[in-house]
PDB file of N, CA, C and O in Angstrom:
ATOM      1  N   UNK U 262       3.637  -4.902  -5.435  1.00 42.00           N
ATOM      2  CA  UNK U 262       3.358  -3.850  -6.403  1.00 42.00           C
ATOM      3  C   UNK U 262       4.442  -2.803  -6.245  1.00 42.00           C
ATOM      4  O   UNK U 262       4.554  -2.337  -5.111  1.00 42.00           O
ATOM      5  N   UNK U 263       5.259  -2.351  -7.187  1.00 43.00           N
ATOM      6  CA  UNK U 263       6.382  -1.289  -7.425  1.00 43.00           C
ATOM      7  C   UNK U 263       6.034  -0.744  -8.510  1.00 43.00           C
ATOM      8  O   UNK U 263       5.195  -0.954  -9.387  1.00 43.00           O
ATOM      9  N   UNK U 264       7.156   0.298  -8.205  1.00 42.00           N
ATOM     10  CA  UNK U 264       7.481   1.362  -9.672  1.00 42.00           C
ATOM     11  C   UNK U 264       5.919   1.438  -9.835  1.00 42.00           C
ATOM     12  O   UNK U 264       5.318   0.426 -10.197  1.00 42.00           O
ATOM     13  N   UNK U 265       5.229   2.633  -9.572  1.00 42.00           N
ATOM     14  CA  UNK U 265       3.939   2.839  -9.894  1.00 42.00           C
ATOM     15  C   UNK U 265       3.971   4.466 -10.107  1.00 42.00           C
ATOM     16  O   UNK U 265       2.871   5.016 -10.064  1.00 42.00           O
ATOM     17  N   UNK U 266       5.100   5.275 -10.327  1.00 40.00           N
ATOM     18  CA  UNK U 266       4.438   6.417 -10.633  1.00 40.00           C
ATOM     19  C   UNK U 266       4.616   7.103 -12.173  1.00 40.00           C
ATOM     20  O   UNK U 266       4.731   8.304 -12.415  1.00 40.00           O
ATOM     21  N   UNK U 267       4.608   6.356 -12.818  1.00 37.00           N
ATOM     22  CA  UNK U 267       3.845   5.943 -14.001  1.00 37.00           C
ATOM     23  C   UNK U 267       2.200   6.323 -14.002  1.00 37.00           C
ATOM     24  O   UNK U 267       1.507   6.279 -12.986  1.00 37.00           O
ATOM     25  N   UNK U 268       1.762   6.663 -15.202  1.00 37.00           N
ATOM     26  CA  UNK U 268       0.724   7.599 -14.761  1.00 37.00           C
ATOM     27  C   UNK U 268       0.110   5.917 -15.139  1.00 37.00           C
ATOM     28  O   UNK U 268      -0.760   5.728 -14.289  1.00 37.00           O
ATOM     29  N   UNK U 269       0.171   5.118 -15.710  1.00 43.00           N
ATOM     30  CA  UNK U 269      -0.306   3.893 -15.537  1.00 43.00           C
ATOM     31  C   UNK U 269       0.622   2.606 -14.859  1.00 43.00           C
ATOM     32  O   UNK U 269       1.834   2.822 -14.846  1.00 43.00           O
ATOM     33  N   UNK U 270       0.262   1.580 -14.421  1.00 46.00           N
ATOM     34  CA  UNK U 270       0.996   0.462 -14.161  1.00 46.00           C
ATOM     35  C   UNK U 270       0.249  -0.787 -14.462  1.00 46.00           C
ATOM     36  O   UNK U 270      -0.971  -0.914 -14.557  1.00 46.00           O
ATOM     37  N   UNK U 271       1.431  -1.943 -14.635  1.00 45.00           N
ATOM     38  CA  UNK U 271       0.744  -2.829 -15.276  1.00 45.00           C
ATOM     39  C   UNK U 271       2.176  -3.773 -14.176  1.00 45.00           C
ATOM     40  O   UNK U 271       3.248  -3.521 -13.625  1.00 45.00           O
ATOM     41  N   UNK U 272       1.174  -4.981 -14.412  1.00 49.00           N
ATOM     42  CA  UNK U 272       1.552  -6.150 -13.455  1.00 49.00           C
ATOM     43  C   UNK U 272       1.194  -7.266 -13.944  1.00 49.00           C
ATOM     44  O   UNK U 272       0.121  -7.151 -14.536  1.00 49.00           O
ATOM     45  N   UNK U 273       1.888  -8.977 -13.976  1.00 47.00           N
ATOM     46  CA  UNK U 273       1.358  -9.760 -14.591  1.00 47.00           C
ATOM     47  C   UNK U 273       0.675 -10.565 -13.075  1.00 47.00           C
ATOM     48  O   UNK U 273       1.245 -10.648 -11.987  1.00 47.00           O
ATOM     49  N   UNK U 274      -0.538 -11.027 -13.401  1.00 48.00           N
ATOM     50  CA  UNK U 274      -1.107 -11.955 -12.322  1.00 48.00           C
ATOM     51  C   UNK U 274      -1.747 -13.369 -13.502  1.00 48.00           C
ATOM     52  O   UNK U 274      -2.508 -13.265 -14.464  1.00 48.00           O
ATOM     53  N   UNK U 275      -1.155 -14.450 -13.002  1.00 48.00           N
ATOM     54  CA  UNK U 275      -1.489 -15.111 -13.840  1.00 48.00           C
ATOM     55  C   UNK U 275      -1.405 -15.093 -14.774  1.00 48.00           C
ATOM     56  O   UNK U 275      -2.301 -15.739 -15.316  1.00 48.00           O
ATOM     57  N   UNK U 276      -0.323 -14.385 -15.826  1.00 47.00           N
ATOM     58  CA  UNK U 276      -0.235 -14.365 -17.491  1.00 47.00           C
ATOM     59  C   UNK U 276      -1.050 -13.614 -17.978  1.00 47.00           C
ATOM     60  O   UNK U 276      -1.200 -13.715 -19.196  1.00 47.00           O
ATOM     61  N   UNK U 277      -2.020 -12.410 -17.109  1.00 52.00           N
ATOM     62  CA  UNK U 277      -2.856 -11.692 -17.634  1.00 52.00           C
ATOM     63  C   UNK U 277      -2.298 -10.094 -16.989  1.00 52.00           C
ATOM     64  O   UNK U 277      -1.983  -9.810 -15.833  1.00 52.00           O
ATOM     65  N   UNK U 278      -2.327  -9.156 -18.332  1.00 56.00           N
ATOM     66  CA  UNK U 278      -1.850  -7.659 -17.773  1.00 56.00           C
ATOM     67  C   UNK U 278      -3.475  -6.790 -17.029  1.00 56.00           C
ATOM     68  O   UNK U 278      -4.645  -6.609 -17.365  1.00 56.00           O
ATOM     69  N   UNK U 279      -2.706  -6.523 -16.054  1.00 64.00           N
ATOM     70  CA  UNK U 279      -3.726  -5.685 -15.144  1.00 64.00           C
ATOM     71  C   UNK U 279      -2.966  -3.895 -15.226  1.00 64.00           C
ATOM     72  O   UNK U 279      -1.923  -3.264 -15.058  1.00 64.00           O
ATOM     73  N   UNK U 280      -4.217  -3.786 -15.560  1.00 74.00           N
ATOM     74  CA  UNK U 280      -3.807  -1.919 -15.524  1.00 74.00           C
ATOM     75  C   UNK U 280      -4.238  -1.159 -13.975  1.00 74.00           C
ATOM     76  O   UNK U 280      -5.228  -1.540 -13.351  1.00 74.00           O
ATOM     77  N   UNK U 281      -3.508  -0.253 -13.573  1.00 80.00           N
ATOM     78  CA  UNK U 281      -4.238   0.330 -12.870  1.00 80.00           C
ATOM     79  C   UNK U 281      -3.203   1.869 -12.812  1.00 80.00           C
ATOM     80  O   UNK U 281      -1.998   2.081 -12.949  1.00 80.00           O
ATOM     81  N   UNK U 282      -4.947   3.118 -12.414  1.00 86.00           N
ATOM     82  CA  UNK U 282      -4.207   3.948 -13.000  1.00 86.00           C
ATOM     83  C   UNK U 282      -3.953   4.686 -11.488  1.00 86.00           C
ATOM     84  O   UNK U 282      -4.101   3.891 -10.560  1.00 86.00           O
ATOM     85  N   UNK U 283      -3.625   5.963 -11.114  1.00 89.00           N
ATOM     86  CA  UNK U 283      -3.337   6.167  -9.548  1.00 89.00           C
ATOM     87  C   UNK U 283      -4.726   6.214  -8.764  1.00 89.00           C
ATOM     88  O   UNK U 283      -4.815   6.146  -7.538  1.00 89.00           O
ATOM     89  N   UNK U 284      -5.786   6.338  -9.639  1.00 91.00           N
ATOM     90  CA  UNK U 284      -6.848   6.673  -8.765  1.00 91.00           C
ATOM     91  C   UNK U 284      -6.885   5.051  -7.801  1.00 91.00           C
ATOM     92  O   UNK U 284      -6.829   4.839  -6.590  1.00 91.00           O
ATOM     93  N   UNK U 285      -6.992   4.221  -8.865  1.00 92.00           N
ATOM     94  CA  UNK U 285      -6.893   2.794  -8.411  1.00 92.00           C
ATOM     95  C   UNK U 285      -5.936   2.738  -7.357  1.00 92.00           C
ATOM     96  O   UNK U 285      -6.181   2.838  -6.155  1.00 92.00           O
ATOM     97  N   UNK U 286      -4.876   2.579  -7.875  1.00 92.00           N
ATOM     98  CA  UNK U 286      -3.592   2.885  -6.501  1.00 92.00           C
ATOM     99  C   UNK U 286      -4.076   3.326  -5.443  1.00 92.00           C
ATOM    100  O   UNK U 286      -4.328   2.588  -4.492  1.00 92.00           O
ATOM    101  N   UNK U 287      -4.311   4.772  -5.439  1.00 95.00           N
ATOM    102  CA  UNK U 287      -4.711   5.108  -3.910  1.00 95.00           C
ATOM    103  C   UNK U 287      -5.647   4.509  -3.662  1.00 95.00           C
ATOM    104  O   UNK U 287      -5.500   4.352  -2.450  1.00 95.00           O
ATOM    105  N   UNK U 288      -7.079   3.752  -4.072  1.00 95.00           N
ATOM    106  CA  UNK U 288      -7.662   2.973  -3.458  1.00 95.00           C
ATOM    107  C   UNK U 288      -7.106   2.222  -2.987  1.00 95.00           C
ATOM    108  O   UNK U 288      -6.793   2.453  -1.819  1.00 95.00           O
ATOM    109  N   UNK U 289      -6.690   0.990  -3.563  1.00 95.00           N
ATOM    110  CA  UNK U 289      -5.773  -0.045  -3.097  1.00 95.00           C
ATOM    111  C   UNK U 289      -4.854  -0.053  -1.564  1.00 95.00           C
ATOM    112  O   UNK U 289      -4.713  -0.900  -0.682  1.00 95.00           O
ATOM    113  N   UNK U 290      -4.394   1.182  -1.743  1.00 96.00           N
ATOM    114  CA  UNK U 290      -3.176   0.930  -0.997  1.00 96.00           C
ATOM    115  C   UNK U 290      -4.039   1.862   0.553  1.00 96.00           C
ATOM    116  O   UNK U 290      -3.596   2.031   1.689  1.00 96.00           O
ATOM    117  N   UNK U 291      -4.896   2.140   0.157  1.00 97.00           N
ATOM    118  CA  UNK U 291      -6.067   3.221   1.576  1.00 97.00           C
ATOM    119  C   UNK U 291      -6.550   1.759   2.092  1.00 97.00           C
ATOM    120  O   UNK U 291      -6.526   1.575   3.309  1.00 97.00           O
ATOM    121  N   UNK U 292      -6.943   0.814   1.330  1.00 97.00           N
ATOM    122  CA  UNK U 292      -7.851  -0.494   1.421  1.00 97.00           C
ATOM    123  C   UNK U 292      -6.897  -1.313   2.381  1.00 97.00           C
ATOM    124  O   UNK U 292      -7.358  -1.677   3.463  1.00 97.00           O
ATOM    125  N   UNK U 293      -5.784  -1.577   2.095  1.00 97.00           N
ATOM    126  CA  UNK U 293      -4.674  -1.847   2.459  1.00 97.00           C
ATOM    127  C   UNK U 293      -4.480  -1.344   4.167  1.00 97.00           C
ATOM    128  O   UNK U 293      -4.421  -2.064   5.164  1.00 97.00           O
ATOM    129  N   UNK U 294      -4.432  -0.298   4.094  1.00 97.00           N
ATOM    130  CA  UNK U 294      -3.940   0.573   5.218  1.00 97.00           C
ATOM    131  C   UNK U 294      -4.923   0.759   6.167  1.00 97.00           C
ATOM    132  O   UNK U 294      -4.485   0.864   7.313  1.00 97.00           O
ATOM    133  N   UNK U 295      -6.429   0.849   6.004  1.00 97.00           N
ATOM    134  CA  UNK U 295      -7.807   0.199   6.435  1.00 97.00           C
ATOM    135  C   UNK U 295      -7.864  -0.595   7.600  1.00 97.00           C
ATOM    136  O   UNK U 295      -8.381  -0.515   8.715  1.00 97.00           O
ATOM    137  N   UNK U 296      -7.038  -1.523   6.863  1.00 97.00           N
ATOM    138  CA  UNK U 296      -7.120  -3.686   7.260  1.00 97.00           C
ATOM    139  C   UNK U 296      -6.320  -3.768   8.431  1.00 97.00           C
ATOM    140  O   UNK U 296      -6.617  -4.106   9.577  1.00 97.00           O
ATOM    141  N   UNK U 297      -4.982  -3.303   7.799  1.00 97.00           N
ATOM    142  CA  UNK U 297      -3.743  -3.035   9.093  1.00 97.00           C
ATOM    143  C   UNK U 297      -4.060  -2.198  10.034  1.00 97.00           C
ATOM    144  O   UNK U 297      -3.435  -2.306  11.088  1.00 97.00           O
ATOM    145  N   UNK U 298      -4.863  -1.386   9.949  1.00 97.00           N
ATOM    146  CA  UNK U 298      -5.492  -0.608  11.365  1.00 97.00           C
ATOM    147  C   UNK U 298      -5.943  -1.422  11.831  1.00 97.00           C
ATOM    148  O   UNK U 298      -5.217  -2.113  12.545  1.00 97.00           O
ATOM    149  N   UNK U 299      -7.038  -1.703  11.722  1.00 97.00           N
ATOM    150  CA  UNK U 299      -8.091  -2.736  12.290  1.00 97.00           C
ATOM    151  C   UNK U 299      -7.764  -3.888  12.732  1.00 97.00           C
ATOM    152  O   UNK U 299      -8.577  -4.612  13.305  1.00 97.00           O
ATOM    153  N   UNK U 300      -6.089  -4.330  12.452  1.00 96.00           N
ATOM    154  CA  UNK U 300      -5.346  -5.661  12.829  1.00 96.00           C
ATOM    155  C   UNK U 300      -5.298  -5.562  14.264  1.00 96.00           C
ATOM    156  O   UNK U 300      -5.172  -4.404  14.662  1.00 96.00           O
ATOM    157  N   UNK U 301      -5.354  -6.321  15.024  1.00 96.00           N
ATOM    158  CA  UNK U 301      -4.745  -6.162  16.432  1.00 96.00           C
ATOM    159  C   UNK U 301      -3.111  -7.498  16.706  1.00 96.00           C
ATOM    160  O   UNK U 301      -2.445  -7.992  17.616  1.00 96.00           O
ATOM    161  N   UNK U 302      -3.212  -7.503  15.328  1.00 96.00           N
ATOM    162  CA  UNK U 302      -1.413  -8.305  15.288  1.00 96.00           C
ATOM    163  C   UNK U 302      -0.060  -7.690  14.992  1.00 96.00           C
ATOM    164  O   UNK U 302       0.963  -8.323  14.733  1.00 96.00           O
ATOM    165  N   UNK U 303      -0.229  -5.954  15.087  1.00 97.00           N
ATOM    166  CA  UNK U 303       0.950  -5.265  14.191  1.00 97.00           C
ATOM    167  C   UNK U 303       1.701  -4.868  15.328  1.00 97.00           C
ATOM    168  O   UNK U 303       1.208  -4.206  16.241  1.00 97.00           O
ATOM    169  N   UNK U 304       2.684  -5.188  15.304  1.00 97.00           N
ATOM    170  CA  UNK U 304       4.038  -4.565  16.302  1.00 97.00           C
ATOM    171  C   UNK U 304       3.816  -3.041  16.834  1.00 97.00           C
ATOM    172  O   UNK U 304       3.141  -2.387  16.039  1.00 97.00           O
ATOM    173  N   UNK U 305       4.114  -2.523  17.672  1.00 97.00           N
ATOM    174  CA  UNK U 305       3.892  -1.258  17.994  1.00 97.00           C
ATOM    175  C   UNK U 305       4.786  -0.272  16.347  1.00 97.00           C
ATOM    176  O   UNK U 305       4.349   0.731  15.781  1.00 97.00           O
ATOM    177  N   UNK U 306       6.013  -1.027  16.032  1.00 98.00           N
ATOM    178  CA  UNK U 306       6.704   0.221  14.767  1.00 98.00           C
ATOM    179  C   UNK U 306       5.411  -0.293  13.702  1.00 98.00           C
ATOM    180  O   UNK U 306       4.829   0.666  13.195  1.00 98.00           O
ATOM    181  N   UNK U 307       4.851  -1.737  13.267  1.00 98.00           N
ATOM    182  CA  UNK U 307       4.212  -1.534  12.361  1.00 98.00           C
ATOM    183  C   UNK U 307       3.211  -0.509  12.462  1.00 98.00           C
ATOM    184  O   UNK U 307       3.191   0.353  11.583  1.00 98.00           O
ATOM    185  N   UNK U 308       2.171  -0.460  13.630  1.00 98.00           N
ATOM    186  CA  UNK U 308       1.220   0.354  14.097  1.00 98.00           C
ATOM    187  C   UNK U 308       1.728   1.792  13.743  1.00 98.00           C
ATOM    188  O   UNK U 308       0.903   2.454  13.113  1.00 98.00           O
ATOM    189  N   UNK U 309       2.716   2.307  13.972  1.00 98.00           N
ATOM    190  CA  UNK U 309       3.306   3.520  13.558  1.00 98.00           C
ATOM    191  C   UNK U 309       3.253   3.919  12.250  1.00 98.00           C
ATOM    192  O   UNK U 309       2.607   4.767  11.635  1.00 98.00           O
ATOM    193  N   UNK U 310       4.425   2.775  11.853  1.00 98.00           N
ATOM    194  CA  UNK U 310       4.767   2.763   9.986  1.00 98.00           C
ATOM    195  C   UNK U 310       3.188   2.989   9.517  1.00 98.00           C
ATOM    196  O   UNK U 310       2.859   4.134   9.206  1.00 98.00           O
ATOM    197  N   UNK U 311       2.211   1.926   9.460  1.00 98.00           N
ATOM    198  CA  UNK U 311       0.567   1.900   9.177  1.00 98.00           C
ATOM    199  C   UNK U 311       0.415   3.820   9.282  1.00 98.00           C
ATOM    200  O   UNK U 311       0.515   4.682   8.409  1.00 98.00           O
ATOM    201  N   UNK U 312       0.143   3.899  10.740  1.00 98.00           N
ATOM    202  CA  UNK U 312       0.172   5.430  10.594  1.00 98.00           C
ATOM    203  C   UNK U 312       0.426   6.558  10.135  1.00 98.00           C
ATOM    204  O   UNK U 312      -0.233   7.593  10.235  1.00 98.00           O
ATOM    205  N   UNK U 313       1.640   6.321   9.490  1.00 98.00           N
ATOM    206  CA  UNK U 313       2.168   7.134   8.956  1.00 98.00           C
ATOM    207  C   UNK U 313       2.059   7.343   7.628  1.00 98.00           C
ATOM    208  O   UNK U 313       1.976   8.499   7.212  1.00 98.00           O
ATOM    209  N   UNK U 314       2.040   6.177   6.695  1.00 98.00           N
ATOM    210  CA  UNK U 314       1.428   5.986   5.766  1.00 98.00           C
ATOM    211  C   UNK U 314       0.041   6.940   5.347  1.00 98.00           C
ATOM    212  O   UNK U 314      -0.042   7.765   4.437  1.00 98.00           O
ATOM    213  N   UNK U 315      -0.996   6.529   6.332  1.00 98.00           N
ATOM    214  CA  UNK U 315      -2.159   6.911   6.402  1.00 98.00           C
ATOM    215  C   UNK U 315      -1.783   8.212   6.272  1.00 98.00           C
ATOM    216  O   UNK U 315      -2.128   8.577   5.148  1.00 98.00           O
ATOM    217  N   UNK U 316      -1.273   9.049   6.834  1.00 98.00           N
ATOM    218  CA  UNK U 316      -1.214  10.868   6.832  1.00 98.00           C
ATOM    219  C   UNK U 316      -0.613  11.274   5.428  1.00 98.00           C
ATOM    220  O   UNK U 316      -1.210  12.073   4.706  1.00 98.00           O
ATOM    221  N   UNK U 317       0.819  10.587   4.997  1.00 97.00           N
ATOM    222  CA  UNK U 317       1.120  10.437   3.769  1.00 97.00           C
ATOM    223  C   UNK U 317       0.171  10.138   2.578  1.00 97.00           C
ATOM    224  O   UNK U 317       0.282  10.738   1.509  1.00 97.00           O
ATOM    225  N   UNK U 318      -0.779   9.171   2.810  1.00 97.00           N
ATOM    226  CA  UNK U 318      -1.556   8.670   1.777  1.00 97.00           C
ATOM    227  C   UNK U 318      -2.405   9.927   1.316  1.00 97.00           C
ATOM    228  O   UNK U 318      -2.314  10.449   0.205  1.00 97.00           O
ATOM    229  N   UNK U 319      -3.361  10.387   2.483  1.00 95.00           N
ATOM    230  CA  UNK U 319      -4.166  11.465   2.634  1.00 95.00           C
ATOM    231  C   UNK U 319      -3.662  12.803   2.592  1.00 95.00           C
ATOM    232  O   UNK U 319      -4.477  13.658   2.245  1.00 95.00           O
ATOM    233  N   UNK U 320      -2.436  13.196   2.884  1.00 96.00           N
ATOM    234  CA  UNK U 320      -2.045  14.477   2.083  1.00 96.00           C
ATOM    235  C   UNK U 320      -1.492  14.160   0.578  1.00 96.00           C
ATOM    236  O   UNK U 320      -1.944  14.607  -0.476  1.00 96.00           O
ATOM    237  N   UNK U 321      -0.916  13.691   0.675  1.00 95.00           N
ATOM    238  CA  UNK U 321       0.219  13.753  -0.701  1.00 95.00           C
ATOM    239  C   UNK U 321      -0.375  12.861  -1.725  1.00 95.00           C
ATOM    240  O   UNK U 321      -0.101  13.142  -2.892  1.00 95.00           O
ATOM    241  N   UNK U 322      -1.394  11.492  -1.430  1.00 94.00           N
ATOM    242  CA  UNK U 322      -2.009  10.872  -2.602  1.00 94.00           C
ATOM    243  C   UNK U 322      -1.023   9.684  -3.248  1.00 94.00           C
ATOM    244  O   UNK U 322      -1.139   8.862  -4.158  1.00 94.00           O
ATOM    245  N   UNK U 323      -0.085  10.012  -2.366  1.00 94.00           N
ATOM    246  CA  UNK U 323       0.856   8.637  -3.106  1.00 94.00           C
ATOM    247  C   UNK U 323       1.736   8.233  -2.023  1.00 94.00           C
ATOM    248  O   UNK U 323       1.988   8.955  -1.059  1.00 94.00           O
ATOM    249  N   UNK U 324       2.296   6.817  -2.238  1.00 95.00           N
ATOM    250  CA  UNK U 324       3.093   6.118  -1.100  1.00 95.00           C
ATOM    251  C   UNK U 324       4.364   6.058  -1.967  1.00 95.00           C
ATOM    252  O   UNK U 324       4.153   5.809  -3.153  1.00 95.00           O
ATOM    253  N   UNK U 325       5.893   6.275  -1.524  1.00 95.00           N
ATOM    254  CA  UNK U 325       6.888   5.773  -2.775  1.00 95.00           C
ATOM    255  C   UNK U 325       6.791   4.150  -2.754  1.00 95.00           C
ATOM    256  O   UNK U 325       6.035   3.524  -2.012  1.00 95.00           O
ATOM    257  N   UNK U 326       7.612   3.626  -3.620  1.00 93.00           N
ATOM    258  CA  UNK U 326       7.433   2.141  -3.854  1.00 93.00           C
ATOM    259  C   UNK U 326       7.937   1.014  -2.785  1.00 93.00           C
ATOM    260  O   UNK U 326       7.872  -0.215  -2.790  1.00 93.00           O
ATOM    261  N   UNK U 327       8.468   1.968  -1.865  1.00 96.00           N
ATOM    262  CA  UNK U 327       9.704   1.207  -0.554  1.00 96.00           C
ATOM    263  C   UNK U 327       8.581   0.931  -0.155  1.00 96.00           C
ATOM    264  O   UNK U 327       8.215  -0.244  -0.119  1.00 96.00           O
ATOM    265  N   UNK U 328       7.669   2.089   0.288  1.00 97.00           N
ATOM    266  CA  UNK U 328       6.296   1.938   1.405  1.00 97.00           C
ATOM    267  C   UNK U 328       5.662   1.219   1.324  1.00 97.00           C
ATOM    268  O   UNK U 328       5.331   0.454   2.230  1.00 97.00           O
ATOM    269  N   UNK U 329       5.166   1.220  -0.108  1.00 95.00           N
ATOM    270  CA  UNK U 329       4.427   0.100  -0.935  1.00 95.00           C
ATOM    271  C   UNK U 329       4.828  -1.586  -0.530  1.00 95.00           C
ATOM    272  O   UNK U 329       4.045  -2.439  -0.113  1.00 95.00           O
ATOM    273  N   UNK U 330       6.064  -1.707  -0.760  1.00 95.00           N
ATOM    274  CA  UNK U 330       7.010  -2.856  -0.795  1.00 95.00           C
ATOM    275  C   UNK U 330       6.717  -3.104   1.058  1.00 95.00           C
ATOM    276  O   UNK U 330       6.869  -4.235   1.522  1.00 95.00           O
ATOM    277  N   UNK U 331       6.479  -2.439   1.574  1.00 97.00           N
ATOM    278  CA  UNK U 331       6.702  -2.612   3.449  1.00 97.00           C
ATOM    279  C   UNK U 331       4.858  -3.004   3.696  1.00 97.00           C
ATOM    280  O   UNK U 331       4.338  -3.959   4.272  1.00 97.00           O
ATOM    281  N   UNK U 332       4.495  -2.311   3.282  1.00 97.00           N
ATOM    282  CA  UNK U 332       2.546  -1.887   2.944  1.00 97.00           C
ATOM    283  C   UNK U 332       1.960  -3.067   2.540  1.00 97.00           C
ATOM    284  O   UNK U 332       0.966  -3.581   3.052  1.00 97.00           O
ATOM    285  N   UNK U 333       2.651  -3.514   1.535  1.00 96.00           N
ATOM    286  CA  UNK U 333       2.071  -5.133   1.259  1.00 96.00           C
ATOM    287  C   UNK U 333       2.685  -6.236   2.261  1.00 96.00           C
ATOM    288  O   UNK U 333       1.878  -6.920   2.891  1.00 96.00           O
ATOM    289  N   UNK U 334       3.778  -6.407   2.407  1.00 96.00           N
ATOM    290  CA  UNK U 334       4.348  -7.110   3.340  1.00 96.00           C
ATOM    291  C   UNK U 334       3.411  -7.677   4.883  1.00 96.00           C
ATOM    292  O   UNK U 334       2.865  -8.736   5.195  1.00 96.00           O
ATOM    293  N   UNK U 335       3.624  -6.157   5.653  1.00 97.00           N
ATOM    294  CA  UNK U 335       2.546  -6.009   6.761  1.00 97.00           C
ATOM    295  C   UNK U 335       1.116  -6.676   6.592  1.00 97.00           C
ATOM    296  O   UNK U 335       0.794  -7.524   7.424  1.00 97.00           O
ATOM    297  N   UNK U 336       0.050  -6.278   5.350  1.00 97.00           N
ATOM    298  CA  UNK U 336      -0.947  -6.296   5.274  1.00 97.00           C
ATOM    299  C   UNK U 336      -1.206  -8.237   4.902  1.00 97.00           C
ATOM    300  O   UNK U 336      -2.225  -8.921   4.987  1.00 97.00           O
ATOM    301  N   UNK U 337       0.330  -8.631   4.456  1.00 96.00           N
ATOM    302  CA  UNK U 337      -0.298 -10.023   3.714  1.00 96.00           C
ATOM    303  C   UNK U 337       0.188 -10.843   5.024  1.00 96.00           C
ATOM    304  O   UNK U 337      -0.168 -12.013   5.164  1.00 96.00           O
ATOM    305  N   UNK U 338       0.819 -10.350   5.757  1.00 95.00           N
ATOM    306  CA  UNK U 338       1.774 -11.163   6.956  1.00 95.00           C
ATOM    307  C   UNK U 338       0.432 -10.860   8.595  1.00 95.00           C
ATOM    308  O   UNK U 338       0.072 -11.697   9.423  1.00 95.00           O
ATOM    309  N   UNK U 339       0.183  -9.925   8.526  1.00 95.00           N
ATOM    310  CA  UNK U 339      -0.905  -8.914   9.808  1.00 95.00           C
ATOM    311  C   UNK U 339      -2.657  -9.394   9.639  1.00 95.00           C
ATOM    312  O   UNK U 339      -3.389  -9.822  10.532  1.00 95.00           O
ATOM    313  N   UNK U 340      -2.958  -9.174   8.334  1.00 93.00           N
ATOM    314  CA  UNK U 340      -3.961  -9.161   8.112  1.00 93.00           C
ATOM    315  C   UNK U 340      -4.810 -10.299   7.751  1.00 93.00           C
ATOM    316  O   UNK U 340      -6.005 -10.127   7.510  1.00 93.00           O
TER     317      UNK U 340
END
């Protein structure tokens, strides 16, 4: 998932458009960040990166798209 600060985003999964708007996002990507805590497979920098995220997520409400791009990675590879 990229380029999301667009007050909407859209993605194809299967030939079908999925909307989602930031509220969704920050779910997603909190849900995300959740899982990878709770991993006991993340490298000590992932454990960090994860962390850091988390403080980012919860002040500011948004991840940029790099994070995102690192955020999914971790979570589909860790989790």
């Amino acid at each position: 998932i990229y380029g999301y600060y667009a007050s909407n985003f859209n993605f194809n999964d299967s030939s079908r458009k999925i909307k989602m708007d930031k509220s969704e996002l920050y779910q997603l990507h909190y849900s995300w960040i959740e899982a990878c805590q709770s991993s006991d497979r993340l490298t000590e920098w992932e454990d960090e990166f994860i962390n850091s995220l988390f403080e980012q997520l919860t002040k500011k409400g948004y991840l940029s798209p790099k994070q995102v791009e690192i955020l999914e990675r971790i979570y589909a590879n860790r989790t």
